[in-house]
Coordinates of C-alpha atoms in Angstrom, one line a residue:
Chain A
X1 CA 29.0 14.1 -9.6
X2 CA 30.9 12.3 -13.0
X3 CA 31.9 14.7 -15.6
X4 CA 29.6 15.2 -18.6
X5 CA 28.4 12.2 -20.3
X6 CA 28.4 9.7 -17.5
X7 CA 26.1 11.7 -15.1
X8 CA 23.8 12.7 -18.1
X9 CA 23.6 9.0 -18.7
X10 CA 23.0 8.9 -14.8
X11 CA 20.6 11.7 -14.8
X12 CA 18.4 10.2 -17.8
X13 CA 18.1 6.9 -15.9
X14 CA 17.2 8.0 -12.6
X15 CA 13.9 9.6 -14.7
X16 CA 12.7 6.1 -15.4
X17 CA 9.9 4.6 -12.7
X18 CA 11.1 2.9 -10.2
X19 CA 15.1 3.8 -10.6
X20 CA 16.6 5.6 -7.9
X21 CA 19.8 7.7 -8.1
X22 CA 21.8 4.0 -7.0
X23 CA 20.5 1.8 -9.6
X24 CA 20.6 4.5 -11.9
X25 CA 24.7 4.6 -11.0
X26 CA 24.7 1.2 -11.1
X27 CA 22.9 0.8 -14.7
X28 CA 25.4 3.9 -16.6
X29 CA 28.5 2.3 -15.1
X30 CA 27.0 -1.6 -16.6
X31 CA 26.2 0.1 -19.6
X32 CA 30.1 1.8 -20.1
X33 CA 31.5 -1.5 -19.7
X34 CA 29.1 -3.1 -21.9
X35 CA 30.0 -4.6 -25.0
X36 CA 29.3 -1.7 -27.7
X37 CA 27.1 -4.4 -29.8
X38 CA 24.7 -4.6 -26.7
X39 CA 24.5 -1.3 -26.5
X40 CA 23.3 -0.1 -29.8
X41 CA 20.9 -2.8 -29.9
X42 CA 19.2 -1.4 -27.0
X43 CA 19.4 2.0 -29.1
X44 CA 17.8 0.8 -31.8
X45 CA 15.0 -0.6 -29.3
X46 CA 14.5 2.8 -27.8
X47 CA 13.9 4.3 -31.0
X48 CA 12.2 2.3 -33.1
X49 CA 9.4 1.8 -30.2
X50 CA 9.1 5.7 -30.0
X51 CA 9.2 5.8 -34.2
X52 CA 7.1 2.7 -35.0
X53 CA 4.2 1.9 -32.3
X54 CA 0.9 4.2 -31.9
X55 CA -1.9 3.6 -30.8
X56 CA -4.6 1.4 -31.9
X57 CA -8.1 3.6 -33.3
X58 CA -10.4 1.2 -32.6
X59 CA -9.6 -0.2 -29.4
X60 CA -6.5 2.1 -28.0
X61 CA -3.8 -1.3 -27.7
X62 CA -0.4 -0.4 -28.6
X63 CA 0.0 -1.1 -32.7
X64 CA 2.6 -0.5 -35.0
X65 CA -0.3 -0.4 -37.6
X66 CA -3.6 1.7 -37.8
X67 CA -5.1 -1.0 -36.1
X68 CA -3.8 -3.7 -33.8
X69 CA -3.4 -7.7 -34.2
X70 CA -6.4 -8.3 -32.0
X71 CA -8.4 -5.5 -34.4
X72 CA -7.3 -6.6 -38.3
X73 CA -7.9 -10.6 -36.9
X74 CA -11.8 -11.6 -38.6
X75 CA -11.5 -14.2 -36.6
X76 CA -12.2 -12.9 -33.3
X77 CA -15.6 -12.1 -32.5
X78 CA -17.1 -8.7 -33.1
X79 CA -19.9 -9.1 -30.6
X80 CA -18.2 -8.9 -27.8
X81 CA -15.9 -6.0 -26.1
X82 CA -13.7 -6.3 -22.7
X83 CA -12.9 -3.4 -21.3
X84 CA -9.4 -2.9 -19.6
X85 CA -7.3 0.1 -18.2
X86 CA -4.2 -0.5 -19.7
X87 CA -2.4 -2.4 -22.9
X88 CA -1.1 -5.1 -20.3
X89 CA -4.5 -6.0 -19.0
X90 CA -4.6 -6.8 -23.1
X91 CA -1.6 -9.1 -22.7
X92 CA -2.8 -10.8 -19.6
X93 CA -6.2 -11.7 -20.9
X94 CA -5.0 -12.9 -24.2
X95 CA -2.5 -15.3 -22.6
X96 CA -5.3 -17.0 -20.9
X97 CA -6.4 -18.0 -24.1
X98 CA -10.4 -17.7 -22.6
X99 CA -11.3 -14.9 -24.8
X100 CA -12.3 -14.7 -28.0
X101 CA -13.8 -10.7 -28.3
X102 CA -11.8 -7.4 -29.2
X103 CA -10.8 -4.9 -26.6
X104 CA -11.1 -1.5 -25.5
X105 CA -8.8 -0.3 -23.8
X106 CA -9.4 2.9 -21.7
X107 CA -6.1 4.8 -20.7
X108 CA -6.4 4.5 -16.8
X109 CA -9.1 4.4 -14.1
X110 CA -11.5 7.2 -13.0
X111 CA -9.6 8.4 -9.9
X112 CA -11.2 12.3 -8.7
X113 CA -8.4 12.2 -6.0
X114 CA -5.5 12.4 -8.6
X115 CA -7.7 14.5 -10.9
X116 CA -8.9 11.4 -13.3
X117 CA -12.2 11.7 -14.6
X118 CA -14.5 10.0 -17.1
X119 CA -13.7 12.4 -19.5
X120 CA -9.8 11.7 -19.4
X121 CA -10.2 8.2 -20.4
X122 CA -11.3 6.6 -23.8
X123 CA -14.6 6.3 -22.6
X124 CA -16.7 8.6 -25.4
X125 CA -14.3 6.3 -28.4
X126 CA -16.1 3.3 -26.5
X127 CA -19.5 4.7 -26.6
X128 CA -18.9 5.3 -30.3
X129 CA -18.3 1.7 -31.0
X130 CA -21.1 0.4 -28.6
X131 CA -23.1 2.8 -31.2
X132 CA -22.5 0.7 -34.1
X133 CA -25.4 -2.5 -32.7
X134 CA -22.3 -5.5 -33.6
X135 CA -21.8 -5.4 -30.0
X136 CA -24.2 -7.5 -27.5
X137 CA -22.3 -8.2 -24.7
X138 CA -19.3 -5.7 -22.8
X139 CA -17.1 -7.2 -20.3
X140 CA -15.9 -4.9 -17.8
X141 CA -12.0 -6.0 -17.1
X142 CA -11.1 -3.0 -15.0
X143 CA -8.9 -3.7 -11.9
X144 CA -10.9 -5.8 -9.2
X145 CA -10.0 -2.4 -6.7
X146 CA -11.6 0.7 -5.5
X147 CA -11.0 3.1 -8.7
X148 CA -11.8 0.0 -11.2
X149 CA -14.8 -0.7 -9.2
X150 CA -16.2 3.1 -9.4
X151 CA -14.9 2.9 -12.9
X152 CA -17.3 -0.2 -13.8
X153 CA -20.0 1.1 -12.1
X154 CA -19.8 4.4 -14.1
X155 CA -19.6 2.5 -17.6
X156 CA -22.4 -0.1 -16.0
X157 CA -24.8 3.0 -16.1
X158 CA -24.0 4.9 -18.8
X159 CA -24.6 1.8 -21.3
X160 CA -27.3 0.6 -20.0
X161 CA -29.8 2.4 -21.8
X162 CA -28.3 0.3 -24.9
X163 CA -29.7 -2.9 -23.5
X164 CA -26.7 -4.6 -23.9
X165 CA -25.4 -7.9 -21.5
X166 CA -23.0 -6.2 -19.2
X167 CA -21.2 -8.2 -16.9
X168 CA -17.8 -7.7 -14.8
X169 CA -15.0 -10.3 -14.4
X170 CA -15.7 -12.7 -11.4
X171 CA -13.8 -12.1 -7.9
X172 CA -12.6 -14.4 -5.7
X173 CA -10.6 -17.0 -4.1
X174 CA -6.8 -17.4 -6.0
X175 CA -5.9 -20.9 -7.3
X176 CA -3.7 -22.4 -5.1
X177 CA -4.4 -20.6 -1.7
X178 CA -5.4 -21.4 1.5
X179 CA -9.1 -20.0 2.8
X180 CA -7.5 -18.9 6.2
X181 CA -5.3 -16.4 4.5
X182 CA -7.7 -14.8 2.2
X183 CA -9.6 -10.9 2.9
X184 CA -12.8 -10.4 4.1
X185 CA -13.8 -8.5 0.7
X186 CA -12.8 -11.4 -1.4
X187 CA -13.8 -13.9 0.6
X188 CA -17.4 -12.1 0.5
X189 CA -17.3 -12.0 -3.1
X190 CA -16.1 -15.3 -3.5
X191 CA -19.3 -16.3 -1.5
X192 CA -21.4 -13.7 -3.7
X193 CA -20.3 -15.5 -6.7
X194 CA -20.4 -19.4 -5.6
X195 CA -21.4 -21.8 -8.5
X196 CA -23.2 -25.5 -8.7
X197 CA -21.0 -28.2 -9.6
X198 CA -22.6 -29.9 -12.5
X199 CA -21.4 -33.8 -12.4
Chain B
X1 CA 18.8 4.1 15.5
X2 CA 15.8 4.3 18.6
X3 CA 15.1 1.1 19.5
X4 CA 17.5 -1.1 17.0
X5 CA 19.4 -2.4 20.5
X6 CA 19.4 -6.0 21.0
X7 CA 16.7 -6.7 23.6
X8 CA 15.2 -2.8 22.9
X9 CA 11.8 -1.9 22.5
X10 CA 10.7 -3.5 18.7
X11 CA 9.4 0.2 16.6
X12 CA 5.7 -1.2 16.5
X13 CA 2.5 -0.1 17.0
X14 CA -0.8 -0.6 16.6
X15 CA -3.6 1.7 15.6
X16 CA -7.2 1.9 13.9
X17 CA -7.1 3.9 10.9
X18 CA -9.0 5.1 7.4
X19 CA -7.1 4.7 4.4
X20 CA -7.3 7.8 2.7
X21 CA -5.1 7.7 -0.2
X22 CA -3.0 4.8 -2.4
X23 CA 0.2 5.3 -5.1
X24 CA 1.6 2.5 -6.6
X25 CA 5.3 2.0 -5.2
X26 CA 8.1 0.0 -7.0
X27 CA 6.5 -3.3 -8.4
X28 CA 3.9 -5.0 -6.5
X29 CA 4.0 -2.2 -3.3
X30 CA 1.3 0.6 -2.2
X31 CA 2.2 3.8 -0.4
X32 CA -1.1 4.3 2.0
X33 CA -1.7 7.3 3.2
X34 CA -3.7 6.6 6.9
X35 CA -5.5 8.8 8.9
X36 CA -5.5 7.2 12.5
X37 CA -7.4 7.0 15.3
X38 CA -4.2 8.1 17.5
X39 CA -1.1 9.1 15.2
X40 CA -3.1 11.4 13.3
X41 CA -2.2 11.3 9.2
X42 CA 0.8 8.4 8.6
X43 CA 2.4 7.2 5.4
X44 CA 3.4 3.6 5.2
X45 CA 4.3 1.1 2.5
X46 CA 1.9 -2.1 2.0
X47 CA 4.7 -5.2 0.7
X48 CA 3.0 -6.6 -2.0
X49 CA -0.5 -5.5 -1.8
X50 CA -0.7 -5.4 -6.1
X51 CA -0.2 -9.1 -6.7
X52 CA -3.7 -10.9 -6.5
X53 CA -2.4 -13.5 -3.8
X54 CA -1.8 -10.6 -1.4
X55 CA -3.0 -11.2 2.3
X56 CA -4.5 -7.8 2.8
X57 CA -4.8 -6.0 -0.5
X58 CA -8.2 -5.2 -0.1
X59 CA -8.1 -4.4 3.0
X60 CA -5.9 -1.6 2.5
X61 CA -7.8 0.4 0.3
X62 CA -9.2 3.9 0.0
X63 CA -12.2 4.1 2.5
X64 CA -11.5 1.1 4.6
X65 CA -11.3 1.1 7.8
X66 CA -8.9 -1.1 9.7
X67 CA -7.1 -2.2 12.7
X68 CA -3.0 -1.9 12.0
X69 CA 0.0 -2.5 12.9
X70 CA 2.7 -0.8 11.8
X71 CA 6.4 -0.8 12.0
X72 CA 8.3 2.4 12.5
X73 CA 10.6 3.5 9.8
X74 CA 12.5 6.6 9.0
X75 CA 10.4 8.4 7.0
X76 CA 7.7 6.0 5.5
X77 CA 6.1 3.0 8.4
X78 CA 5.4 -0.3 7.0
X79 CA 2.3 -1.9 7.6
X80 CA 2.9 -5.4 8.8
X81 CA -0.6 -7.1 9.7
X82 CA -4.1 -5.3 8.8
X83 CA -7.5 -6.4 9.7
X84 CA -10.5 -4.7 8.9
X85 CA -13.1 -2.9 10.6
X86 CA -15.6 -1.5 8.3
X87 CA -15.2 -3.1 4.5
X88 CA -17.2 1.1 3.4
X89 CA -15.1 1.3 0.2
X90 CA -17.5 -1.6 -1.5
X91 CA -20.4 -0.1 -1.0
X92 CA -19.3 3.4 -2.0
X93 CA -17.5 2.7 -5.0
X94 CA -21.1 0.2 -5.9
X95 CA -22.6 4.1 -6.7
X96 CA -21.0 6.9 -8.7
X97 CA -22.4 9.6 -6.9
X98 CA -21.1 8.2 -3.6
X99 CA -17.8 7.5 -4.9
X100 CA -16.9 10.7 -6.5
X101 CA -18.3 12.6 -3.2
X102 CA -16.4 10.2 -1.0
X103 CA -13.4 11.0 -2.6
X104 CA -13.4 14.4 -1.9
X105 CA -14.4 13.7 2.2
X106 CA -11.0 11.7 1.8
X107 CA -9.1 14.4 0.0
X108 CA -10.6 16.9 2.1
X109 CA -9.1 15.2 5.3
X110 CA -5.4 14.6 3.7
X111 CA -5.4 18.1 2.9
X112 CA -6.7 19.4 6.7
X113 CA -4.4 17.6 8.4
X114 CA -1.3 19.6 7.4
X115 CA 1.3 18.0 9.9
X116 CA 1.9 14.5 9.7
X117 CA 1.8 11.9 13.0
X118 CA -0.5 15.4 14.7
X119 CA -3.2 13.3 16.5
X120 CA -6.7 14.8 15.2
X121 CA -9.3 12.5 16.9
X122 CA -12.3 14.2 16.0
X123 CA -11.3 14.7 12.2
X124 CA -11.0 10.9 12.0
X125 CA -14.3 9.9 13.7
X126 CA -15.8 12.7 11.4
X127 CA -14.8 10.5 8.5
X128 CA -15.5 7.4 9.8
X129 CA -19.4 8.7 10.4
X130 CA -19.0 10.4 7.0
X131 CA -18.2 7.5 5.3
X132 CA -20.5 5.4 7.3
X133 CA -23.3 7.4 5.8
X134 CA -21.8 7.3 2.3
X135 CA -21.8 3.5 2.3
X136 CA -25.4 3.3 3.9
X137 CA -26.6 5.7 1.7
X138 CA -29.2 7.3 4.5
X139 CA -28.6 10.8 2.8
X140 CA -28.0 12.4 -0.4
X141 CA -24.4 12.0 -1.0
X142 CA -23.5 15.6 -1.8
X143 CA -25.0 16.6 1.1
X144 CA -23.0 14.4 3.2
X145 CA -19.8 15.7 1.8
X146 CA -20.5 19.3 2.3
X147 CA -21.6 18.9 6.0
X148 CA -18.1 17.1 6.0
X149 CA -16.6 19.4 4.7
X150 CA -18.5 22.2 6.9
X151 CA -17.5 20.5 10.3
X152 CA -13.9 19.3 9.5
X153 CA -13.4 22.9 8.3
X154 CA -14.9 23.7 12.0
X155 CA -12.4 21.0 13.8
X156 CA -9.8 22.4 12.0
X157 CA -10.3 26.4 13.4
X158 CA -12.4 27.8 10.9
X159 CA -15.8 27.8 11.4
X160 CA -17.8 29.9 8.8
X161 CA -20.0 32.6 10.9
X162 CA -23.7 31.7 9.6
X163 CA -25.6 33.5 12.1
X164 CA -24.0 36.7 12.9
X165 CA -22.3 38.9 11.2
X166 CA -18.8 38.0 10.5
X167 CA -17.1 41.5 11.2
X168 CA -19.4 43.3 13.7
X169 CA -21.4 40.6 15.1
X170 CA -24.4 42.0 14.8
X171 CA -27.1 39.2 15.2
X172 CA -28.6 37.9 11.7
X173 CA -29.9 37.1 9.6
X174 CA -27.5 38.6 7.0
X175 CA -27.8 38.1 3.5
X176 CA -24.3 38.6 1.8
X177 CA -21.9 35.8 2.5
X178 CA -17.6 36.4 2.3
X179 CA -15.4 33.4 2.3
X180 CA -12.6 35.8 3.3
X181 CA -14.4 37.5 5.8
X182 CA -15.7 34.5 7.3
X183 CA -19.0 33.6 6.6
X184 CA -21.9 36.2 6.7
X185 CA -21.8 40.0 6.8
X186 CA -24.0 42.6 7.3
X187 CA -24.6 45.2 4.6
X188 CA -22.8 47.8 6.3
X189 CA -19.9 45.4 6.5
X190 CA -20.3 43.4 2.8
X191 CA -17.0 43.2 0.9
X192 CA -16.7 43.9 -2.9
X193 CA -17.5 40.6 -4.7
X194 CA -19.5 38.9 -2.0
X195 CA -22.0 36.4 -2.6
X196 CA -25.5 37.0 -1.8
X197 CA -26.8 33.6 0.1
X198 CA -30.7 33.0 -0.3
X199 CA -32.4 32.4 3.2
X200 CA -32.6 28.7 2.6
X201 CA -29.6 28.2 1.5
X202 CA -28.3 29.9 4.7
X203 CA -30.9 27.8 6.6
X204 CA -29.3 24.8 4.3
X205 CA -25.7 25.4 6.1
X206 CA -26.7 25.8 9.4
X207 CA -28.4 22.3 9.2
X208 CA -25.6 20.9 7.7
X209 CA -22.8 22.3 10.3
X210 CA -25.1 21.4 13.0
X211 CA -26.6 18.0 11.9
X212 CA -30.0 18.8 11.5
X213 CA -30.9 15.9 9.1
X214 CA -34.7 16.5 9.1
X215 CA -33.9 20.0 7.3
X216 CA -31.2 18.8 5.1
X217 CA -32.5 15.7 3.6
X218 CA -35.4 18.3 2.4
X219 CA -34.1 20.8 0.6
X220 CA -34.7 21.5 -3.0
X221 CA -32.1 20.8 -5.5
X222 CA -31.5 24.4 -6.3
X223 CA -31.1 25.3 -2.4
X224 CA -28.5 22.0 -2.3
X225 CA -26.7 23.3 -5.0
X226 CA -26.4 27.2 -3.6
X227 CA -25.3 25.6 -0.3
X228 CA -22.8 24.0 -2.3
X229 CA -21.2 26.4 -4.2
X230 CA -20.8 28.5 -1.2
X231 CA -19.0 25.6 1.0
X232 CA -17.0 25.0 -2.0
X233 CA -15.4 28.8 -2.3
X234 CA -15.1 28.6 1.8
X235 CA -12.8 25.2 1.5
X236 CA -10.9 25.9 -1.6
X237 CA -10.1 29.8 0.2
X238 CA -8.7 28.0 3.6
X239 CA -6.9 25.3 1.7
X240 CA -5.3 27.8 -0.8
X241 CA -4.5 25.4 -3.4
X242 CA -7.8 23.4 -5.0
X243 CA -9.3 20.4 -4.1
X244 CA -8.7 18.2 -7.2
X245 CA -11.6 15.6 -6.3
X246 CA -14.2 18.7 -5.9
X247 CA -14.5 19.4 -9.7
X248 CA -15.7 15.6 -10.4
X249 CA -18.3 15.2 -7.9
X250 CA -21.6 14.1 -9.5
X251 CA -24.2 16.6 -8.1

């Protein structure tokens, strides 16, 4: 135990995910001999992203406005909606550069076994926008595993009385991996969702 | 340590197992929570199972069965090669009903199995056919789970009395039905605040405990529902704290 400061320091670390009592030691003590500049600039980081970013109320992304970049941009097309679990589905998506719709973003994944349900997720704020007729086609973007998968299936049925397109990312094969290495369950999918080559 | 000595015996086994529960560790890392075929309920850590290159990510999730093996650690194992048996988990999560119900056959087995590495071999072929009948969808889903839930609950001690009475014994049939009693009571013998169980429904739960499909897979929705509410008061009384997957099940 360090005397006052130092193990509060410690103590508010070791809350953060995935730092342990050791690397929380570790980060107080780099931090105390840090130069002070460093430090208040990582101060000023802490607060301002507790002061200045909410939530988006269209789509749920993280904002500093009302509505997010992806939300205020006309040019991105209002017809179409992928729907992801978290704000850094958002970033991966967008740095593919593929996709040209707005998001929704639902907060999570329907888990029962952790006491997730449809109704703790952003689902009924999706519903509301699929309400409005723009939308034609949803893109379900949840995680290709178990709780994503029960999670698209449960949005598949609720909209489909909407008669919109629904379809669900593709599976399969990684670029750059060998066929000998790769899961039943993918492999199957893979399979499942084989193309034609045009030439 | 055991088995750290050059030339010693290497901590590994090997074992068939149902994965019953996943957390997100560190990074890229799952915690699994197994129910095996011989070590009874074991937590390991899956290396890398988040990133999409992963070797056996899918195979390692909830409601798969697989063939393991594991490597021996102080208080978590690591699972160091996984092949799988029975891919349910695609099948289940394809319907919601089945899902949400399967999820609470898996819950329901974490929570029975109070002791960790305390071999239960017929609680983990009872899941296996459980979720073997979720995936192939021969019977109602809920129905499924609550004669799950009926014959772990037997495995693990405490079968509910659904012919005699509970207290007395006297020979049935009974109409009042006491989770803290046991199952049914006579009148003489009825509790404060017992249920009353209809005749069907009782006739419901003796199908159920007993396997007797060609009864089950008739009953009417009201009877199924009865049935249900009264196997959910019996579990949630010998489990003491609630079963969180219970609540969400689609019925």
């Amino acid at each position: 135990m360090y005397e006052g400061a130092v193990q509060d320091l410690i103590d508010e670390l070791g809350r953060l995910p995935g730092v342990g009592p050791k690397s929380a030691q570790r980060i107080a003590f780099y931090l105390l001999a840090a130069d002070p500049v460093d430090v208040r600039r990582l101060v000023t980081a802490l607060t301002e992203v507790k002061d200045k970013v909410r939530f988006c109320t269209v789509c749920g992304n993280v904002s500093e406005e009302d509505m997010c970049r992806v939300c205020r941009d006309p040019r991105r097309d209002l017809s179409v909606i992928c729907v992801v679990e978290e704000p850094k589905d958002v970033v991966a998506i967008e740095k593919t550069r593929e996709f040209r719709g707005r998001y929704h973003v639902l907060g999570g994944a329907i888990s029962p076994i952790d006491g997730v349900g449809p109704d703790d997720l952003r689902i009924r704020e999706l519903m509301a926008r699929l309400a409005d007729g723009d939308v034609t086609e949803l893109i379900l973007a949840t995680d290709p595993n178990l709780e994503g998968e029960a999670t698209a299936t449960y949005l598949a049925r609720l909209v489909k009385p909407l008669g919109l397109r629904v379809t669900r990312l593709a599976s399969g094969l990684p670029v750059g991996g060998d066929l000998e290495y790769a899961d039943e369950v993918t492999l199957g999918r893979a399979f499942e969702g084989r193309r034609a080559i045009d030439i | 340590m055991d088995g750290a000595a050059e030339n010693g015996p290497v901590p590994l086994y090997r074992d068939e197992a149902v994965v019953l529960r996943t957390q997100k560790l560190g990074e890229a890392d799952r915690i699994v929570t197994l129910l095996t075929r011989r070590h009874g309920r074991v937590r390991a850590v899956a290396k890398g199972v988040r990133r999409t290159g992963s070797r056996f990510g899918a195979r390692v999730e909830p409601f798969t069965q697989v063939d393991l093996q594991l490597h021996e650690g102080r208080s978590l194992d690591t699972v160091t090669q996984a092949e799988t048996i029975a891919p349910y988990g695609e099948r289940i999560a394809s319907d919601y009903g089945r899902y949400t119900a399967g999820t609470a056959v898996l819950e329901t087995a974490e929570r029975l199995t109070a002791e960790e590495r305390e071999p239960s071999l017929r609680l983990y072929l009872l899941v296996v056919a459980a979720l073997r009948s979720l995936a192939e969808g021969e019977h109602t889903p809920t129905l499924v789970l609550d004669a799950f839930i009926l014959r772990a609950l037997a495995i693990a001690g405490y079968e509910p009395s659904l012919d005699g009475c509970a207290r007395c014994g006297e020979p049935g049939p009974h109409r009042y039905f006491a989770v803290a009693a046991g199952g049914l009571v006579c009148a003489e013998h009825r509790p404060g605040g017992a249920a009353t169980a209809s005749p069907p429904a009782v006739a419901l739960l003796n199908a159920l405990l007993t396997g007797d499909w060609t009864v089950a897979d008739v009953a009417a929705d009201g009877t199924q529902r009865e049935a249900s509410g009264l196997v959910a008061a019996y579990l949630q009384w010998h489990i003491e704290r609630g079963l969180r997957s219970l609540r969400l099940v689609e019925r």
